[in-house]
Structure formats: C-alpha cells, structure tokens
Coordinates of C-alpha atoms in Angstrom, one line a residue:
X350 CA 80.2 107.2 138.6
X351 CA 77.9 106.8 135.7
X352 CA 79.2 105.3 132.5
X353 CA 79.3 107.5 129.6
X354 CA 77.2 105.9 126.8
X355 CA 78.9 105.8 123.3
X356 CA 78.1 104.6 119.8
X357 CA 80.6 104.2 117.3
X358 CA 80.3 103.6 113.6
X359 CA 82.5 101.9 111.1
X360 CA 81.8 100.0 108.0
X361 CA 83.7 96.9 108.9
X362 CA 86.9 95.5 110.7
X363 CA 88.6 94.7 107.7
X364 CA 92.6 94.9 107.8
X365 CA 92.7 98.8 107.4
X366 CA 94.7 101.3 109.2
X367 CA 91.6 103.1 110.4
X368 CA 90.1 99.6 111.7
X369 CA 93.4 98.8 113.2
X370 CA 93.8 102.1 115.0
X371 CA 90.2 102.0 116.6
X372 CA 90.7 98.3 117.8
X373 CA 93.8 99.3 119.5
X374 CA 91.9 102.3 121.4
X375 CA 89.0 100.3 122.3
X376 CA 91.6 97.2 123.7
X377 CA 93.2 100.2 125.9
X378 CA 90.4 101.7 127.2
X379 CA 89.3 101.2 130.7
X380 CA 86.0 99.1 130.6
X381 CA 84.6 100.3 133.8
X382 CA 84.0 104.0 132.2
X383 CA 82.2 103.5 129.0
X384 CA 79.4 101.3 127.7
X385 CA 80.2 101.2 124.2
X386 CA 78.1 99.9 121.0
X387 CA 79.9 99.1 117.9
X388 CA 77.7 99.1 114.8
X389 CA 79.2 97.5 111.6
X390 CA 77.8 97.8 108.2
X391 CA 79.2 94.3 107.9
X392 CA 80.4 91.9 110.4
X393 CA 83.5 91.0 108.9
X394 CA 87.1 91.4 108.9
X395 CA 90.3 90.1 110.9
X396 CA 90.2 92.7 113.9
X397 CA 86.7 91.2 114.9
X398 CA 88.6 89.1 117.1
X399 CA 90.5 91.9 118.6
X400 CA 87.3 93.7 119.9
X401 CA 87.6 93.6 123.8
X402 CA 84.4 91.8 125.6
X403 CA 83.1 95.0 127.0
X404 CA 82.0 96.2 123.7
X405 CA 79.0 95.3 122.4
X406 CA 79.3 94.6 118.7
X407 CA 76.2 95.1 116.3
X408 CA 75.8 95.1 112.6
X409 CA 73.5 95.8 109.6
X410 CA 74.8 92.6 107.3
X411 CA 77.1 89.4 108.0
X412 CA 79.4 87.6 105.5
X413 CA 82.4 88.9 103.6
X414 CA 83.0 91.8 101.7
X415 CA 81.8 91.3 98.3
X416 CA 84.4 93.0 95.7
X417 CA 83.6 91.4 92.0
X418 CA 80.4 91.8 90.2
X419 CA 80.0 88.4 89.6
X420 CA 76.3 87.3 88.9
X421 CA 75.7 85.1 91.6
X422 CA 76.8 87.7 94.1
X423 CA 74.9 90.8 92.6
X424 CA 71.4 89.8 94.6
X425 CA 73.4 89.9 97.9
X426 CA 75.5 93.1 97.0
X427 CA 72.1 94.7 96.0
X428 CA 70.3 93.7 99.1
X429 CA 73.1 95.1 101.2
X430 CA 73.7 98.6 99.3
X431 CA 69.7 99.1 99.4
X432 CA 69.3 98.0 103.0
X433 CA 72.1 100.4 104.3
X434 CA 70.8 103.0 101.7
X435 CA 67.2 102.8 103.8
X436 CA 68.5 102.7 107.2
X437 CA 70.9 105.9 106.0
X438 CA 67.8 107.8 104.7
X439 CA 65.4 106.7 107.6
X440 CA 67.7 106.8 110.8
X441 CA 64.9 106.7 112.8
X442 CA 64.2 102.7 112.0
X443 CA 67.8 102.2 112.5
X444 CA 67.8 103.7 116.0
X445 CA 64.2 102.1 117.1
X446 CA 64.8 98.8 115.8
X447 CA 68.7 97.9 115.8
X448 CA 69.7 100.0 118.2
X449 CA 66.6 99.2 120.3
X450 CA 65.6 103.0 121.1
X451 CA 69.0 103.6 123.2
X452 CA 69.9 107.1 124.1
X453 CA 73.9 107.6 123.8
X454 CA 75.5 110.7 125.5
X455 CA 78.1 110.5 122.5
X456 CA 78.1 109.3 118.7
X457 CA 80.9 108.5 117.1
X458 CA 82.2 108.2 113.5
X459 CA 85.2 106.4 113.3
X460 CA 85.8 107.3 109.7
X461 CA 84.8 110.6 107.7
X462 CA 82.6 108.3 105.5
X463 CA 79.9 108.2 108.5
X464 CA 79.8 111.8 108.6
X465 CA 76.0 112.1 107.2
X466 CA 74.7 108.9 109.3
X467 CA 76.0 110.6 112.6
X468 CA 75.1 114.1 111.9
X469 CA 71.4 112.6 110.8
X470 CA 71.1 111.1 113.9
X471 CA 67.5 111.6 115.5
X472 CA 69.7 112.0 118.9
X473 CA 69.9 115.9 118.7
X474 CA 71.2 116.0 122.5
X475 CA 74.3 113.4 121.8
X476 CA 77.5 115.1 121.7
X477 CA 79.2 113.9 118.2
X478 CA 82.4 113.1 117.3
X479 CA 84.3 112.0 113.8
X480 CA 87.8 110.8 113.4
X481 CA 89.7 112.1 109.7
X482 CA 92.2 109.5 108.8
X483 CA 92.6 110.7 105.2
X484 CA 93.3 113.8 103.2
X485 CA 89.9 114.5 102.0
X486 CA 91.2 116.5 99.0
X487 CA 92.5 113.4 97.5
X488 CA 90.2 110.4 98.6
X489 CA 89.8 107.4 95.8
X490 CA 85.9 107.7 95.8
X491 CA 85.3 111.4 96.4
X492 CA 87.4 114.3 96.6
X493 CA 85.8 116.9 98.9
X494 CA 85.2 120.3 98.2
X495 CA 85.4 123.3 100.5
X496 CA 81.5 122.8 100.9
X497 CA 81.7 119.2 101.6
X498 CA 84.3 119.4 104.3
X499 CA 82.9 122.4 106.1
X500 CA 79.7 120.2 106.6
X501 CA 82.1 118.4 109.2
X502 CA 81.9 121.1 111.3
X503 CA 78.2 120.1 112.5
X504 CA 80.7 117.7 114.7
X505 CA 81.4 118.9 118.4
X506 CA 84.7 117.7 117.7
X507 CA 87.0 116.8 114.8
X508 CA 89.7 114.7 115.4
X509 CA 92.3 115.0 112.6
X510 CA 95.5 112.7 112.3
X511 CA 98.1 115.0 110.7
X512 CA 99.4 119.0 110.7
X513 CA 98.6 119.0 107.0
X514 CA 94.4 118.0 107.7
X515 CA 94.5 120.0 110.7
X516 CA 95.8 123.3 108.5
X517 CA 93.2 122.4 105.8
X518 CA 90.4 122.3 108.1
X519 CA 91.6 125.2 110.2
X520 CA 91.6 127.3 107.1
X521 CA 87.7 126.8 106.8
X522 CA 86.9 127.5 110.5
X523 CA 84.4 130.8 110.2
X524 CA 85.3 131.3 113.8
X525 CA 87.1 130.4 117.0
X526 CA 84.6 128.3 118.0
X527 CA 84.5 126.1 114.7
X528 CA 88.6 126.3 115.2
X529 CA 88.1 124.8 118.5
X530 CA 86.4 121.9 117.3
X531 CA 89.7 120.6 115.9
X532 CA 92.1 118.2 117.5
X533 CA 95.2 117.1 116.3
X534 CA 95.6 113.3 117.7
X535 CA 98.2 110.8 117.4
X536 CA 96.8 107.3 116.3
X537 CA 97.8 104.8 119.0
X538 CA 100.0 102.1 118.4
X539 CA 101.4 99.7 120.5
X540 CA 105.3 99.6 119.7
X541 CA 105.9 96.7 122.1
X542 CA 103.3 94.6 120.2
X543 CA 105.2 95.4 116.9
X544 CA 108.6 94.5 118.4
X545 CA 107.3 91.3 120.0
X546 CA 105.7 90.1 116.9
X547 CA 108.5 91.0 114.4
X548 CA 110.7 88.7 116.6
X549 CA 109.0 85.4 116.0
X550 CA 110.4 84.6 112.8
X551 CA 114.2 84.9 112.7
X552 CA 116.2 85.7 109.3
X553 CA 118.7 83.2 109.2
X554 CA 121.1 84.6 106.1
X555 CA 121.4 87.8 104.5
X556 CA 119.4 88.4 101.4
X557 CA 121.0 87.4 98.5
X558 CA 119.8 90.9 96.4
X559 CA 118.2 93.6 97.7
X560 CA 114.2 93.4 99.0
X561 CA 112.2 96.1 98.8
X562 CA 108.9 95.6 100.9
X563 CA 105.3 97.8 101.0
X564 CA 102.9 97.0 103.4
X565 CA 99.2 98.1 103.1
X566 CA 95.4 97.5 102.0
X567 CA 95.5 96.4 98.3
X568 CA 93.6 99.4 96.8
X569 CA 94.6 102.3 94.4
X570 CA 95.3 104.8 97.1
X571 CA 98.5 102.7 97.9
X572 CA 100.0 103.0 94.6
X573 CA 101.4 99.4 94.0
X574 CA 100.5 99.4 90.5
X575 CA 102.9 102.4 89.9
X576 CA 105.3 100.3 92.3
X577 CA 105.2 97.3 90.1
X578 CA 106.1 99.4 87.1
X579 CA 109.1 100.8 88.6
X580 CA 110.1 97.3 89.8
X581 CA 109.9 96.4 86.2
X582 CA 111.7 99.5 84.7
X583 CA 114.8 99.2 87.2
X584 CA 114.9 94.9 86.3
X585 CA 115.1 95.9 82.6
X586 CA 118.1 98.4 83.2
X587 CA 119.9 95.5 85.2
X588 CA 119.2 96.4 88.8
X589 CA 118.9 93.1 90.4
X590 CA 116.3 93.1 93.3
X591 CA 113.1 91.5 94.8
X592 CA 109.8 93.3 95.8
X593 CA 107.3 92.0 98.4
X594 CA 103.6 93.5 98.6
X595 CA 102.2 92.7 102.0
X596 CA 98.4 92.7 102.6
X597 CA 95.3 92.2 101.1
X598 CA 92.2 94.2 99.5
X599 CA 89.4 94.6 96.9
X600 CA 92.3 95.6 94.1
X601 CA 94.3 92.5 94.8
X602 CA 93.2 90.5 91.8
X603 CA 93.9 93.6 89.6
X604 CA 97.7 94.1 90.9
X605 CA 98.3 90.4 90.8
X606 CA 97.4 90.5 86.9
X607 CA 99.3 93.7 86.5
X608 CA 102.4 91.8 88.1
X609 CA 102.0 89.0 85.6
X610 CA 101.3 91.5 82.8
X611 CA 104.7 93.1 83.5
X612 CA 106.4 89.8 83.5
X613 CA 107.7 90.1 87.1
X614 CA 106.1 87.0 88.8
X615 CA 109.4 85.6 89.6
X616 CA 110.6 88.8 91.3
X617 CA 107.6 90.4 92.8
X618 CA 105.7 88.5 95.5
X619 CA 102.4 89.3 96.9
X620 CA 101.7 87.9 100.1
X621 CA 98.1 88.3 100.6
X622 CA 96.3 88.5 104.2
X623 CA 98.5 87.9 106.9
X624 CA 98.0 88.7 110.7
X625 CA 101.5 89.5 111.1
X626 CA 103.3 91.5 108.8
X627 CA 106.3 92.8 111.1
X628 CA 108.8 89.8 110.1
X629 CA 108.0 90.9 106.4
X630 CA 109.4 94.5 107.6
X631 CA 112.1 93.2 109.3
X632 CA 113.3 90.8 106.7
X633 CA 113.5 93.3 103.9
X634 CA 116.3 95.9 103.3
X635 CA 114.1 98.8 102.5
X636 CA 110.3 100.0 103.3
X637 CA 108.5 101.7 100.1
X638 CA 105.5 103.8 100.9
X639 CA 104.3 104.3 97.3
X640 CA 101.0 105.8 98.2
X641 CA 99.1 108.4 96.3
X642 CA 97.5 110.1 99.4
X643 CA 97.3 109.3 103.1
X644 CA 96.5 111.2 106.1
X645 CA 99.0 110.1 108.8
X646 CA 100.6 106.7 107.4
X647 CA 100.7 104.6 110.6
X648 CA 103.0 102.3 108.9
X649 CA 105.8 104.6 108.6
X650 CA 106.0 104.5 112.4
X651 CA 106.1 100.8 112.2
X652 CA 109.1 100.7 109.8
X653 CA 110.6 103.4 112.1
X654 CA 109.8 101.4 115.0
X655 CA 111.6 98.1 113.1
X656 CA 114.7 100.4 112.2
X657 CA 114.1 100.3 108.4
X658 CA 115.5 102.1 105.6
X659 CA 112.5 104.1 104.2
X660 CA 111.9 105.7 101.0
X661 CA 108.4 107.5 100.8
X662 CA 106.4 109.2 98.5
X663 CA 105.4 113.0 99.5
X664 CA 101.9 112.8 100.8
X665 CA 99.9 114.1 103.9
X666 CA 102.1 113.2 107.2
X667 CA 105.1 111.7 105.5
X668 CA 107.2 114.9 106.2
X669 CA 105.9 115.3 109.5
X670 CA 106.6 111.5 110.3
X671 CA 109.9 111.5 108.9
X672 CA 111.0 115.0 110.2
X673 CA 111.2 116.4 107.0
X674 CA 113.6 113.7 105.5
X675 CA 115.8 113.2 108.8
X676 CA 114.4 109.8 109.1
X677 CA 114.0 108.4 105.9
X678 CA 114.0 109.4 102.1
X679 CA 110.9 111.5 100.8
X680 CA 110.3 111.5 96.9
X681 CA 107.9 113.1 94.8
X682 CA 104.4 111.5 94.6
X683 CA 104.8 110.0 91.1
X684 CA 105.9 107.1 89.6
X685 CA 109.1 108.9 88.7
X686 CA 109.5 109.8 92.6
X687 CA 109.4 106.0 93.5
X688 CA 111.9 105.2 90.6
X689 CA 114.3 107.8 91.6
X690 CA 114.2 106.6 95.4
X691 CA 114.5 102.7 94.5
X692 CA 117.2 103.5 92.0
X693 CA 119.3 105.6 94.6
X694 CA 118.4 102.9 97.3
X695 CA 120.4 100.3 94.8
X696 CA 122.8 102.3 93.6
X697 CA 123.9 103.9 96.6
X698 CA 122.7 102.0 99.5
X699 CA 125.1 103.4 101.9
X700 CA 123.3 106.7 101.5
X701 CA 120.6 105.5 103.7
X702 CA 123.1 104.7 106.6
X703 CA 122.7 108.4 107.8
X704 CA 119.0 107.6 108.2
X705 CA 119.4 104.7 110.4
X706 CA 121.8 106.7 112.6
X707 CA 119.1 109.3 113.3
X708 CA 116.5 107.0 114.4
X709 CA 119.0 105.6 116.9
X710 CA 118.0 108.9 119.0
X711 CA 114.9 109.3 117.8
X712 CA 111.6 109.2 120.7
X713 CA 108.1 108.7 119.3
X714 CA 106.1 112.0 119.5
X715 CA 103.7 109.7 121.8
X716 CA 103.0 106.5 123.5
X717 CA 100.2 104.2 123.4
X718 CA 98.8 105.0 126.6
X719 CA 99.2 108.7 126.4
X720 CA 97.2 108.4 122.6
X721 CA 94.6 106.7 124.3
X722 CA 94.5 109.0 127.2
X723 CA 94.2 112.1 124.8
X724 CA 91.1 110.8 123.2
X725 CA 89.6 109.8 126.3
X726 CA 90.1 113.4 127.5
X727 CA 88.6 114.6 124.5
X728 CA 85.6 112.2 125.1
X729 CA 85.1 112.8 129.0
X730 CA 85.1 116.8 128.3
X731 CA 81.9 116.5 125.9

C-alpha cells in the first residue's frame, strides 16, 4: 500500500497544549502508512524529543524563541520575521528550496495560525486540513471576524475541538458541503501516561493550608494575572492558602513581577518549566482554570483523570467537559468569578465532595486509541 505523503505545519514544539496534542497524535500513528514532513518555523521546544523517528522534522530557523526586545536580540528577531514573511509571501521558494519540490497528498495546518500558509500552497491538488484549538472570537493577538473565519472554508476539512467552536463554524457555513467539512474531534490524551507520571513523587503529609494549582503556558490567555490578584485579595481577607502556577511562557517575567508587586512572593509559587506537571496536580487540594478564553482545555481532562477538585471559568469547552457543572465548579469568566470560586473552596471545601463522587463513575468520552483512529480516518478518507 502506497504511503500518504503529508506536510504538517506548526510554529514550534514549545510547551503548549496544541503542540503536546500534535506530538501525542504522531507518536500513536502507524509509521508504515504515512510519510510525514513536520515543518517548524522555529526548531525549538520541549516536545522535539518526543517526535517519533519516522517523522522528518524540517525548520525555517533554529534556536530558542525570542520573547524580549533586548537590543542584542533585535537583529536575530528581525531576521527571523523577515525570512518567514518572505517564505509566506513567496511560497514557491519554500516549496522548491526547503521542501525540495516534494509533492504532498495532504497539507495540514496543526494550528489556525497557519491558515494562509497552507491555503496559499502552490500544490493545488493536495487536500488541506486545519486543526482549530481555540475560540477564534477571543484569541489574544487577533479576534476573528465572520469574514476571517469564512476563509477557513477553503480547507477540505476543518477539525474543531469543542461543540462551541463547531456551532460557530456551522453558523457561517453557506451550504451542506461547507457544513460537512467541519468535524468535531477529541484531542488525543494519554491518560495512562498521566497516572503513571503523577505517581512518581509521593505526597508524604497533607498540606498545612489549602493549595490551589493552575497549569498552563504563561501568557495572557491563561489569566494568571487575575488569579494572583484574587489570591492577594483572599489573603487580605484572612483566608490562609497557597497558590502554585506550573508552566512557562513569554509572559513569565511579567507574572513574576506582578507576584512581587502584589506582595505575595511567600504564598504564590511559580515552578517555571517542568516536563512533568502531574505531581503538582496531585499534591494540590484544588485545580483552578483561570483562562480568559480556550478552545477545549485539555488540562481539565488531566485534572479529571487525577480526580481533582476543580474551579473553572466559563470558557469554550468547559461546560462540555465538566458536564454542565457535574464534575466541577464553573464560575463567571472574570476576576470576580475566580474570587467567588476560590472563596467557596476555602469557606466550604466539603461542597466540592459531590464533584469527586460524580467522577467515580465518569467515563472519558474518548480513548487515546479512538481519538487517533478518528483523525486517521479523516486523513485516509480525503
């Protein structure tokens, strides 16, 4: 059987949800069926080491992401931007030089930000797929209008990760053909790996005071600034507790400075990068999702897998994942909402016992194997 030739594009393999999901998917694909080129804008990120050997990794630039505007970094930062801009505008150069004139059966934008790069491909006969991980109405850098979202209908398949995003796209479809291009997929999640990694470090004694943990890439979408302000307010009101933020990202130094400005250095802890966040999950009393927006926050399934008491802002995917509040406390998407949820946890922790009870009989709506097979089927049927 002839292998399908696939080009996948993503910015890097840094510590983000979409990057993790992509690598989990690749690790669980049968290597004898596909010939995959993974093209990165920047050859960097913790998930590089996890890419399976049968995937050919290509890149436009090498080195770490530059998140500052220090004078000595500006030439390299400018070069990368100009180089990537030229290859985006003149795609024939990219395809002839870096991709060596290779013809692909499928071209795959692993995140929505590569929409134009894939749709402007000089390969007119390839089938094209995009994987939408976020609510495009509320992204940090660019809130998409109806006209902007309509451009995604240039793809043969639009994979979306929540009912909320699916309904948004379906409302803009002009006919049944366009509607049929939208397909809801569950992100591949390796629950066995989560349980195994969580068990590596044992918690010897219960926490002296309640500990809240939040896990994610440190940038504005995740709302860690709101979380720190709520933490400070509750401390001022006499609610003794600790906060742990697990993750790294370009906003890390800003959040670290805010922690200092708020005077909560001794009660709020930032771990920075870790390749195993799961012991932090397990050793906390409560998990908080403080996000301003999401697509389908996989981190909630990780919290459910580890049977955590959950507080989550009402963003895309949360009601669906927490079964409309059956598996965790859903709060208003605001600083006040986060405050109300954390205060309830501190004043009335036993009110969260019902969520743990409901988790006992909970079955994940997917398995790793089923998720991978579903995406494979989409690819194979194009």
